[in-house]
mmCIF file of C-alpha atoms in Angstrom:
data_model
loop_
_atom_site.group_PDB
_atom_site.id
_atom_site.type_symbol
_atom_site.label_atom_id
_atom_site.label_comp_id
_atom_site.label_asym_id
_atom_site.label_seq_id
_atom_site.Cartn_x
_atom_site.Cartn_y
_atom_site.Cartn_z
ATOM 1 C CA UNK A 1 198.434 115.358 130.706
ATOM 2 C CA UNK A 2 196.336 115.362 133.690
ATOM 3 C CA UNK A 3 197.945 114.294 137.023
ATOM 4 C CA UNK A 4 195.307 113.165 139.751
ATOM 5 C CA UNK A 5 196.039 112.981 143.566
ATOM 6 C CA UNK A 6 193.527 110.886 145.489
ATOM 7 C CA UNK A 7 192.939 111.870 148.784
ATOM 8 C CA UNK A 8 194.506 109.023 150.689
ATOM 9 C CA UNK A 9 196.111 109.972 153.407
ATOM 10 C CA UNK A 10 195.972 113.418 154.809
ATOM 11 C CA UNK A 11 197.945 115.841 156.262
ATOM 12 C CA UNK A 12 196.654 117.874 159.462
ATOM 13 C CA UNK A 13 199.517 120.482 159.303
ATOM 14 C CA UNK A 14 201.240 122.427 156.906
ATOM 15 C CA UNK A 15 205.317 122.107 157.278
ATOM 16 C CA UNK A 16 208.728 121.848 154.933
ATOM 17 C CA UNK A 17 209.104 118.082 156.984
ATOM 18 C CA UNK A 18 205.845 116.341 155.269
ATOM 19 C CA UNK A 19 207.372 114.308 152.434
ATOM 20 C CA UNK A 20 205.568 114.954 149.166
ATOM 21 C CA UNK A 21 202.509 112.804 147.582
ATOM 22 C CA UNK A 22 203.572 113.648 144.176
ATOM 23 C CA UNK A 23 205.837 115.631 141.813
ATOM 24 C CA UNK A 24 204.334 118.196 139.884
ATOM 25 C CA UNK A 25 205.258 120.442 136.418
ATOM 26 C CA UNK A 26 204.096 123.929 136.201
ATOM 27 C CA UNK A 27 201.551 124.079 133.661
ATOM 28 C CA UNK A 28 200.062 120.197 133.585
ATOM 29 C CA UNK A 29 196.357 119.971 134.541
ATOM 30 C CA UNK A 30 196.332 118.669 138.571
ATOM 31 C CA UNK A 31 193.062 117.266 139.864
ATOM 32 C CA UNK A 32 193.223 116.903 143.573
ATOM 33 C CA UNK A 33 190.552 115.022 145.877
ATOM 34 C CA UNK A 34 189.866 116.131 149.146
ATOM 35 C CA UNK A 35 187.517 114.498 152.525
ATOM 36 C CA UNK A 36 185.330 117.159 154.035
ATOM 37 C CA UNK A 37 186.750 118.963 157.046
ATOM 38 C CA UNK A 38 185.424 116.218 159.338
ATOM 39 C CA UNK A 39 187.300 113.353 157.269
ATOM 40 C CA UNK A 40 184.080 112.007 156.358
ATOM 41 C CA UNK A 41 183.738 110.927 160.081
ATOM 42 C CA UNK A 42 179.784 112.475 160.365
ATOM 43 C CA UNK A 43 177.813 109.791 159.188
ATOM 44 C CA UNK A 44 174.315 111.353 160.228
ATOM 45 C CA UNK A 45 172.828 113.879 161.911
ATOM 46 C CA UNK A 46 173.318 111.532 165.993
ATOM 47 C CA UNK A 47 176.983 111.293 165.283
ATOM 48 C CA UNK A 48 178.431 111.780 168.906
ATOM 49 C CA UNK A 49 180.750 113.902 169.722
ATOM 50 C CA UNK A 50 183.112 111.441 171.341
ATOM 51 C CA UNK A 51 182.864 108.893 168.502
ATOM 52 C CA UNK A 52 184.977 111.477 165.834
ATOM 53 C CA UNK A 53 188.294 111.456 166.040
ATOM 54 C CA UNK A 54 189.393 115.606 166.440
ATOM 55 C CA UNK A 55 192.811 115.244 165.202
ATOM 56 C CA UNK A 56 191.623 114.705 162.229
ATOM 57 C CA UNK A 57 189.769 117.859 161.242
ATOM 58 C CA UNK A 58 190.802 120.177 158.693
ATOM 59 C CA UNK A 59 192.459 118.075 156.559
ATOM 60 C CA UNK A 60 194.489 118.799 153.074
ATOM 61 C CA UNK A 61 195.303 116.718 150.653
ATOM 62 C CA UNK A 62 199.042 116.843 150.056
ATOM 63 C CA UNK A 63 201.758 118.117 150.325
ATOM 64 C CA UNK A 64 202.842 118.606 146.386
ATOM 65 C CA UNK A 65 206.062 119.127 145.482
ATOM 66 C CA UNK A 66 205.761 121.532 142.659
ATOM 67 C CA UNK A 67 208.838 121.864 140.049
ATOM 68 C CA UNK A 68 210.678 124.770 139.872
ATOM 69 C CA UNK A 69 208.888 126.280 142.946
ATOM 70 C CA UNK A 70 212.265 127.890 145.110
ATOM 71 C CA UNK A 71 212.549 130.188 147.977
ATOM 72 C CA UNK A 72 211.523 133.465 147.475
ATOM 73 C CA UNK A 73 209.525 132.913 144.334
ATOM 74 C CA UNK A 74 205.938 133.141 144.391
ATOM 75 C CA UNK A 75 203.519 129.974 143.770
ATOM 76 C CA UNK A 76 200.471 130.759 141.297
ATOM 77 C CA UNK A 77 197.619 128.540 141.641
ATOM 78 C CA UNK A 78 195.001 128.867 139.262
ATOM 79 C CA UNK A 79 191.736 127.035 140.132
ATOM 80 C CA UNK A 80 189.796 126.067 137.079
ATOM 81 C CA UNK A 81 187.135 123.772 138.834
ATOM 82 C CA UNK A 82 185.536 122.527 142.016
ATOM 83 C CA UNK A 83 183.709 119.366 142.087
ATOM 84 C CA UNK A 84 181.396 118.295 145.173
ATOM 85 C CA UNK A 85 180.158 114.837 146.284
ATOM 86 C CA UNK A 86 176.384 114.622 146.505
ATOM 87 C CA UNK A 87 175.871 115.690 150.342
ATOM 88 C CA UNK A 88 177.436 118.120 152.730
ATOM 89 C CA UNK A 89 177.762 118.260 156.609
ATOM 90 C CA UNK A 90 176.773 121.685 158.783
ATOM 91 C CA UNK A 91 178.069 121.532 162.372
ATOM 92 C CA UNK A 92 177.696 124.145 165.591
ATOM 93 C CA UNK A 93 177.207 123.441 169.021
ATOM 94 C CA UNK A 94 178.983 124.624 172.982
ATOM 95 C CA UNK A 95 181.608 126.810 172.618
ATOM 96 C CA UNK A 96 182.198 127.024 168.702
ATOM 97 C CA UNK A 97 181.958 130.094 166.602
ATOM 98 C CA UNK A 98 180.260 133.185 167.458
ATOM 99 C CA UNK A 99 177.466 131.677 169.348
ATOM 100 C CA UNK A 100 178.528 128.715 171.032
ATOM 101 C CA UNK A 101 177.929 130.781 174.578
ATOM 102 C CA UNK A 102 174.902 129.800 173.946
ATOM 103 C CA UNK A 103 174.508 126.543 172.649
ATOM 104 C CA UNK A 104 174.484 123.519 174.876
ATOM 105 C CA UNK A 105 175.325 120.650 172.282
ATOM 106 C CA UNK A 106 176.972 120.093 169.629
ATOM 107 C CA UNK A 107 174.463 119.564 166.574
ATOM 108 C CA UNK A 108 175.018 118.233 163.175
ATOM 109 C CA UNK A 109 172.841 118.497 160.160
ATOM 110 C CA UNK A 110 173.154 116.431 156.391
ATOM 111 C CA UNK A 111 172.631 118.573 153.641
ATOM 112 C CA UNK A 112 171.839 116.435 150.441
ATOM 113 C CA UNK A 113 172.495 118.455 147.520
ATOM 114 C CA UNK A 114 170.185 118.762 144.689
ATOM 115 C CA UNK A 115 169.607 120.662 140.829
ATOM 116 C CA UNK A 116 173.072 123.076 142.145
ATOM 117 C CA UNK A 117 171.301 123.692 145.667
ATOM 118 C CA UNK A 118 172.110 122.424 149.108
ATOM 119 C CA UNK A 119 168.453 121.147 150.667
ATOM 120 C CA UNK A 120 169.058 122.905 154.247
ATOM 121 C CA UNK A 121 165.165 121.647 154.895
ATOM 122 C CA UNK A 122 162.174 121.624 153.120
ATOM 123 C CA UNK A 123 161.885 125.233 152.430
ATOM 124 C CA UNK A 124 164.749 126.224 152.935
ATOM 125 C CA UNK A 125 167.456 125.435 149.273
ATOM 126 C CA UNK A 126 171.037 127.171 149.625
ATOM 127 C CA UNK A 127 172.465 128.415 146.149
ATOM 128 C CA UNK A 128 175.644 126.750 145.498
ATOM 129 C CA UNK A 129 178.700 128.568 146.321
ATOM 130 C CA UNK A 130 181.295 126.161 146.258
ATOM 131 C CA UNK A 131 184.741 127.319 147.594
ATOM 132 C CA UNK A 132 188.103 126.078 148.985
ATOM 133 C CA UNK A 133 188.556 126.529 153.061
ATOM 134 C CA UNK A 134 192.283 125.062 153.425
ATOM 135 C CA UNK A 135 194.658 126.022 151.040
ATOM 136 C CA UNK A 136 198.336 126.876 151.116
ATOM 137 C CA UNK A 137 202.178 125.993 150.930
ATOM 138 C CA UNK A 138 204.457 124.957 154.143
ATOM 139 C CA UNK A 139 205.119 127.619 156.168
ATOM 140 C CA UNK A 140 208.668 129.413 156.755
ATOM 141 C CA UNK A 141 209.383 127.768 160.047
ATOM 142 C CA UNK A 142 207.890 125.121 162.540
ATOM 143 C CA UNK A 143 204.402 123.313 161.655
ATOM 144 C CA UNK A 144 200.597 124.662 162.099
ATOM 145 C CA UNK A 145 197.895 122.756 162.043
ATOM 146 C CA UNK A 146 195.665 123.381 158.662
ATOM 147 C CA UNK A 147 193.296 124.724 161.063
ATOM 148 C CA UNK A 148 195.118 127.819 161.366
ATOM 149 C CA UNK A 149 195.271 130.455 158.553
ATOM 150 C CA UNK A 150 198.880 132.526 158.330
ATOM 151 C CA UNK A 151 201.185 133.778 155.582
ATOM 152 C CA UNK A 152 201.481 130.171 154.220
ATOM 153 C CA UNK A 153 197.584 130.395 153.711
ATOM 154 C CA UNK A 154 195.506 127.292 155.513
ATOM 155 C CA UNK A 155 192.221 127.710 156.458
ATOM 156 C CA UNK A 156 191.456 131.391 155.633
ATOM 157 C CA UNK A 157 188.064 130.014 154.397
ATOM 158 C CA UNK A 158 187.319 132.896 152.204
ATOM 159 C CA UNK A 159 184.658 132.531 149.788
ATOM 160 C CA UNK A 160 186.585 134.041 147.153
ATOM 161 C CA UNK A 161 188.566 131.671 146.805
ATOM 162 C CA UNK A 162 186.612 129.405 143.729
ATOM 163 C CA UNK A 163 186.761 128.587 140.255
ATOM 164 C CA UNK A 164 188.397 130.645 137.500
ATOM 165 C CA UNK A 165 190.151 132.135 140.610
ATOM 166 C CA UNK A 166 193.622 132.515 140.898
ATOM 167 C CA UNK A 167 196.043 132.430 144.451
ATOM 168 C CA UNK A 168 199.356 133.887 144.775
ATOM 169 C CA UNK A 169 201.642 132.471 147.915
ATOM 170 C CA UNK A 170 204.791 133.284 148.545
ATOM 171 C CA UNK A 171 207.213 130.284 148.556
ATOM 172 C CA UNK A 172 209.404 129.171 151.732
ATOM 173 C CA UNK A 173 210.725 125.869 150.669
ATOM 174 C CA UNK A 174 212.264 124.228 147.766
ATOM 175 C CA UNK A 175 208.893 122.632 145.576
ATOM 176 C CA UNK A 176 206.743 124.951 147.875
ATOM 177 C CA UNK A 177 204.868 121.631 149.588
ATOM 178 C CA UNK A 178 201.024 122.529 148.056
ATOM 179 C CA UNK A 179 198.018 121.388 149.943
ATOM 180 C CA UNK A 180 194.333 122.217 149.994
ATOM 181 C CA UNK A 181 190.921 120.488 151.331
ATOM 182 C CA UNK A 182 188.101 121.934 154.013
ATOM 183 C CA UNK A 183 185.467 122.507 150.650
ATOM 184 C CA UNK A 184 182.243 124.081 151.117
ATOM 185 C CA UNK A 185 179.144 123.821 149.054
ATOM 186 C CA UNK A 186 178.665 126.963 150.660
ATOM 187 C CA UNK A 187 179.839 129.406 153.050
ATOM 188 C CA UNK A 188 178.839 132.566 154.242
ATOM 189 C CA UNK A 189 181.802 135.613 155.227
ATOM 190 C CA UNK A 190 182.663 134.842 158.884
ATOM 191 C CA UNK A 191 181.439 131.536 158.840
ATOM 192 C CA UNK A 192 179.696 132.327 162.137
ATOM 193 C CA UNK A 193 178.743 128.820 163.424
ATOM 194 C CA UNK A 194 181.962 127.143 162.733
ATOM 195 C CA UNK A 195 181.289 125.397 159.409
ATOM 196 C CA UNK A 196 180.253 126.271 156.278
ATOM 197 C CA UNK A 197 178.233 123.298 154.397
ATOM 198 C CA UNK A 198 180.777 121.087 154.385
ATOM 199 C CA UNK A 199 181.788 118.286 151.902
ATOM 200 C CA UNK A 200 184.195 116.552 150.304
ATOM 201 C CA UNK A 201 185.249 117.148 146.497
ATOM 202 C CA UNK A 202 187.620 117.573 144.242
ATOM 203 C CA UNK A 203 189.670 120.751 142.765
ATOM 204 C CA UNK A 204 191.137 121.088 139.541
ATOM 205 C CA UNK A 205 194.330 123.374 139.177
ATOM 206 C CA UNK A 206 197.403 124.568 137.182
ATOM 207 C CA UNK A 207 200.553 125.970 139.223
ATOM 208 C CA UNK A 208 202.682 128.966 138.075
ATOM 209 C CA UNK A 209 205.838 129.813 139.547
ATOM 210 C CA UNK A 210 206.669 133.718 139.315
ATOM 211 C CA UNK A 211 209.809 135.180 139.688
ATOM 212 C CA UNK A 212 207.916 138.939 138.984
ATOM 213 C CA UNK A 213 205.933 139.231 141.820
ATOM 214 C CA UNK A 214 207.151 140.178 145.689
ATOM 215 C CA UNK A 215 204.386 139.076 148.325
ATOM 216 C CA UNK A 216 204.743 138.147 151.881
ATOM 217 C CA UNK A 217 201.007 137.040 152.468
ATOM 218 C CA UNK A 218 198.506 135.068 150.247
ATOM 219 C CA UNK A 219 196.949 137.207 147.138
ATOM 220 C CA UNK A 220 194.111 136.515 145.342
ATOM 221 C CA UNK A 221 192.647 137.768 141.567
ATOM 222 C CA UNK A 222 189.545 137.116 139.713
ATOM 223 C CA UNK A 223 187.567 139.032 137.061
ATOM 224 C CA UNK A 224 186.264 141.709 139.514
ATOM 225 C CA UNK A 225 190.001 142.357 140.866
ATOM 226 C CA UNK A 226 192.283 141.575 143.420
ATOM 227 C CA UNK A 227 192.201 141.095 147.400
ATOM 228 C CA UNK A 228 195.105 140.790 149.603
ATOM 229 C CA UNK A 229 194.740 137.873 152.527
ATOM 230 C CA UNK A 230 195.681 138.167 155.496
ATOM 231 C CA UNK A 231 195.538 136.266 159.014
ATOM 232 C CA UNK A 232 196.301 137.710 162.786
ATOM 233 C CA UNK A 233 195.330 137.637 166.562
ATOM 234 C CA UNK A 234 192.121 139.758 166.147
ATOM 235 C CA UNK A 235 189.816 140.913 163.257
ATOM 236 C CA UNK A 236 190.897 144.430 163.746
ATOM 237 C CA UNK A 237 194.745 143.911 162.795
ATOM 238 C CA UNK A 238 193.998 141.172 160.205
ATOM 239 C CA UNK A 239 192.221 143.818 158.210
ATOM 240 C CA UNK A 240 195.115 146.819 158.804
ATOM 241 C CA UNK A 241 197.841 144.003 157.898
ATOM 242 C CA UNK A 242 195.347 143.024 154.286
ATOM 243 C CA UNK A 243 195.537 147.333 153.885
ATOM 244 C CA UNK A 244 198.952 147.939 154.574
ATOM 245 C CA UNK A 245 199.950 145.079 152.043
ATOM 246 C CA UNK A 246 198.048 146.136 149.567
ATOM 247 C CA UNK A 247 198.805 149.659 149.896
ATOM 248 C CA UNK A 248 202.518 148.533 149.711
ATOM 249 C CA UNK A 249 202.003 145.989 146.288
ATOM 250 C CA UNK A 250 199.980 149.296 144.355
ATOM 251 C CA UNK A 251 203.113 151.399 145.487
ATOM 252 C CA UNK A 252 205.008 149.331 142.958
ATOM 253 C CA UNK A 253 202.683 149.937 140.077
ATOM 254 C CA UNK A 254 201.276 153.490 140.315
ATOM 255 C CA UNK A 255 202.482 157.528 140.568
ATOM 256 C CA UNK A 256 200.105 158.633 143.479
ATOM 257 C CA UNK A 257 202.107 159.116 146.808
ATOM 258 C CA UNK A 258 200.755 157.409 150.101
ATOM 259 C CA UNK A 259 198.337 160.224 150.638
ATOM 260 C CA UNK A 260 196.391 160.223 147.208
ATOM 261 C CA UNK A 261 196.340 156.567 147.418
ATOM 262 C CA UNK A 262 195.146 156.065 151.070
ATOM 263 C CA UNK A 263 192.577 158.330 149.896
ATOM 264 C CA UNK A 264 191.514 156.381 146.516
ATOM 265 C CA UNK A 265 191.748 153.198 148.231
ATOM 266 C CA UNK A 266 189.261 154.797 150.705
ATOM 267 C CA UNK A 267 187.097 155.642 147.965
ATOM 268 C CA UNK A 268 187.027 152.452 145.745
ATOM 269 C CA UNK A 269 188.670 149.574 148.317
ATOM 270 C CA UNK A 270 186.378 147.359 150.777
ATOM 271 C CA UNK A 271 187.670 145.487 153.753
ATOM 272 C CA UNK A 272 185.987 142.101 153.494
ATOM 273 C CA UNK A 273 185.690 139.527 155.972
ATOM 274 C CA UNK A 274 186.722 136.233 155.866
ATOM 275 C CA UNK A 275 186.544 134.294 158.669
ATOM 276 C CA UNK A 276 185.873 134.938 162.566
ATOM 277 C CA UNK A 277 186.093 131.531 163.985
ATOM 278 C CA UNK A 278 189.479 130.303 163.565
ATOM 279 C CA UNK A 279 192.449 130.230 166.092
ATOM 280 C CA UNK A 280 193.886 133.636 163.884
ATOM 281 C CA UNK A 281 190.957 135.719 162.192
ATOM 282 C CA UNK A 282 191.044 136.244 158.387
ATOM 283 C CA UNK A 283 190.114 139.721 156.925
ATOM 284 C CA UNK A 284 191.154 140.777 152.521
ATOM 285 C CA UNK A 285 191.095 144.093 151.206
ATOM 286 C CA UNK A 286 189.680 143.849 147.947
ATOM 287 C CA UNK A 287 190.355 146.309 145.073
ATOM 288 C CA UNK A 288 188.766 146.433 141.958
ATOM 289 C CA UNK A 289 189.859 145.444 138.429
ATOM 290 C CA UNK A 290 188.932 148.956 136.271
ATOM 291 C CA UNK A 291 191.337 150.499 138.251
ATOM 292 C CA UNK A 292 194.375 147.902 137.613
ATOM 293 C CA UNK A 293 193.116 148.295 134.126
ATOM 294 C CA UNK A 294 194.013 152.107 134.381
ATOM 295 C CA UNK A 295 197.617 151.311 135.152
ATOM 296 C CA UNK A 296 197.794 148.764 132.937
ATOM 297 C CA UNK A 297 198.319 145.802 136.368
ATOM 298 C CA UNK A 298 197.421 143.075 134.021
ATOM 299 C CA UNK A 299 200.505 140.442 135.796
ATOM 300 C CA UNK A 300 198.137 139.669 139.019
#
């Protein structure tokens, strides 16, 4: 059975008060539509600032309640596909992203997308790499805006996170309140000028709730390995929180004391970023999948 959640009407913060869109059973095939990050609001490339509506950015289709999903459990969400509509939206301008000191205006561009490319210009064709921006479960306490990346997830607009990926989150609330939206046809690391191509779409998933797995801050796996996520003030402790956490998970699974491992993880592990234009910046450390194989780490 395949359970499909239209986009409808959005959410703009992740918290244990929205009241759930839909009920769903671990395992069943979810297909979940989703506005760009503008809410389909940029209808050309003169949209003026003052005609969109900037309470409604960033948002995530949602919440879902998902059966079975309880307090410290851990939600699984395995994304088998991402579908994108047929243009996408690039935005920068005064005061956004890494160089908005020196921008005057805020400029738009439409990006039709064409044969699995996204037409910048004439010469210029983008290689698709479609991914998810806003993605996550209601946080412990209080409500952030799906702007805001954290523990819960939200927008840690990391390009991992695309098909035949999976996400780990750890769960606060009873049915762990799922969202996700803010797609990009493609996005480079940082995501420098604000916005990745942006576009609406649709994601298909499967949830798993784990009762083996102990996380306080969003995990992600794919074929090459695993990266922990993780979300602070500045770039600098976002990527000592994403080491420390995954030097902590590995502790669990392997005989090397914290010295040999700080050491391997030296040798083999990358910091990655994710993001450097959020309100919290987003950094993973990313460690690769022959050496899970070595210890046999086949669970995440």
């Amino acid at each position: 059975m395949t359970v499909k959640i239209p986009k409808g009407k959005p959410i703009y913060a992740f918290s244990k008060d929205n009241a759930p869109v839909a009920h769903v059973k671990p395992n069943e095939e979810v297909i979940i539509e989703t506005y760009d990050c503008f809410e389909d609001q940029v209808k050309s490339e003169n949209t003026n600032y003052d005609s969109i509506d900037w309470e409604r950015v960033n948002p995530a289709t949602g919440p879902l309640y998902i059966d079975g999903a309880e307090p410290g459990k851990v939600l699984a969400v395995h994304i088998e596909k991402i579908t994108i509509k047929s243009k996408g939206v690039l935005a920068t301008g005064k005061d956004l992203g890494t160089l908005g000191h020196r921008l005057d205006e805020l400029s738009f561009k439409i990006a039709p997308i064409q044969d699995d490319q996204v037409l910048f210009n004439e010469k210029i064709k983008i290689p698709f790499r479609k991914m998810i921006g806003v993605i996550g479960v209601a946080p412990l306490e209080g409500s952030i805006n799906c702007g805001t990346p954290g523990t819960h997830g939200g927008n840690m607009d990391t390009t991992l996170i695309t098909e035949k990926t999976t996400l780990y989150f750890p769960i606060y609330h009873k049915g762990a309140l799922f969202g996700l939206g803010d797609m990009h046809a493609a996005m480079g690391d940082g995501e420098i000028g604000v916005s990745g191509v942006e576009i609406a779409g649709s994601a298909t998933v499967r949830f798993e709730v784990r009762d083996d797995l102990k996380i306080d801050t969003p995990l992600l796996s794919n074929e090459k390995g695993i990266a922990v996520i993780a979300s602070e003030s500045t770039l600098d402790s976002a990527a000592q929180q994403s080491v420390e956490k995954m030097i902590d998970l590995l502790s669990e699974y392997v005989d090397l004391n914290l010295a040999d491992l700080t050491m391997l993880m030296s040798a083999i592990g990358d910091v990655q970023v994710s993001q450097i234009v959020d309100p919290k910046r987003t950094a993973r450390f990313f460690v690769p999948r022959w050496f899970l194989d070595l210890y046999n780490i086949h669970t995440i």
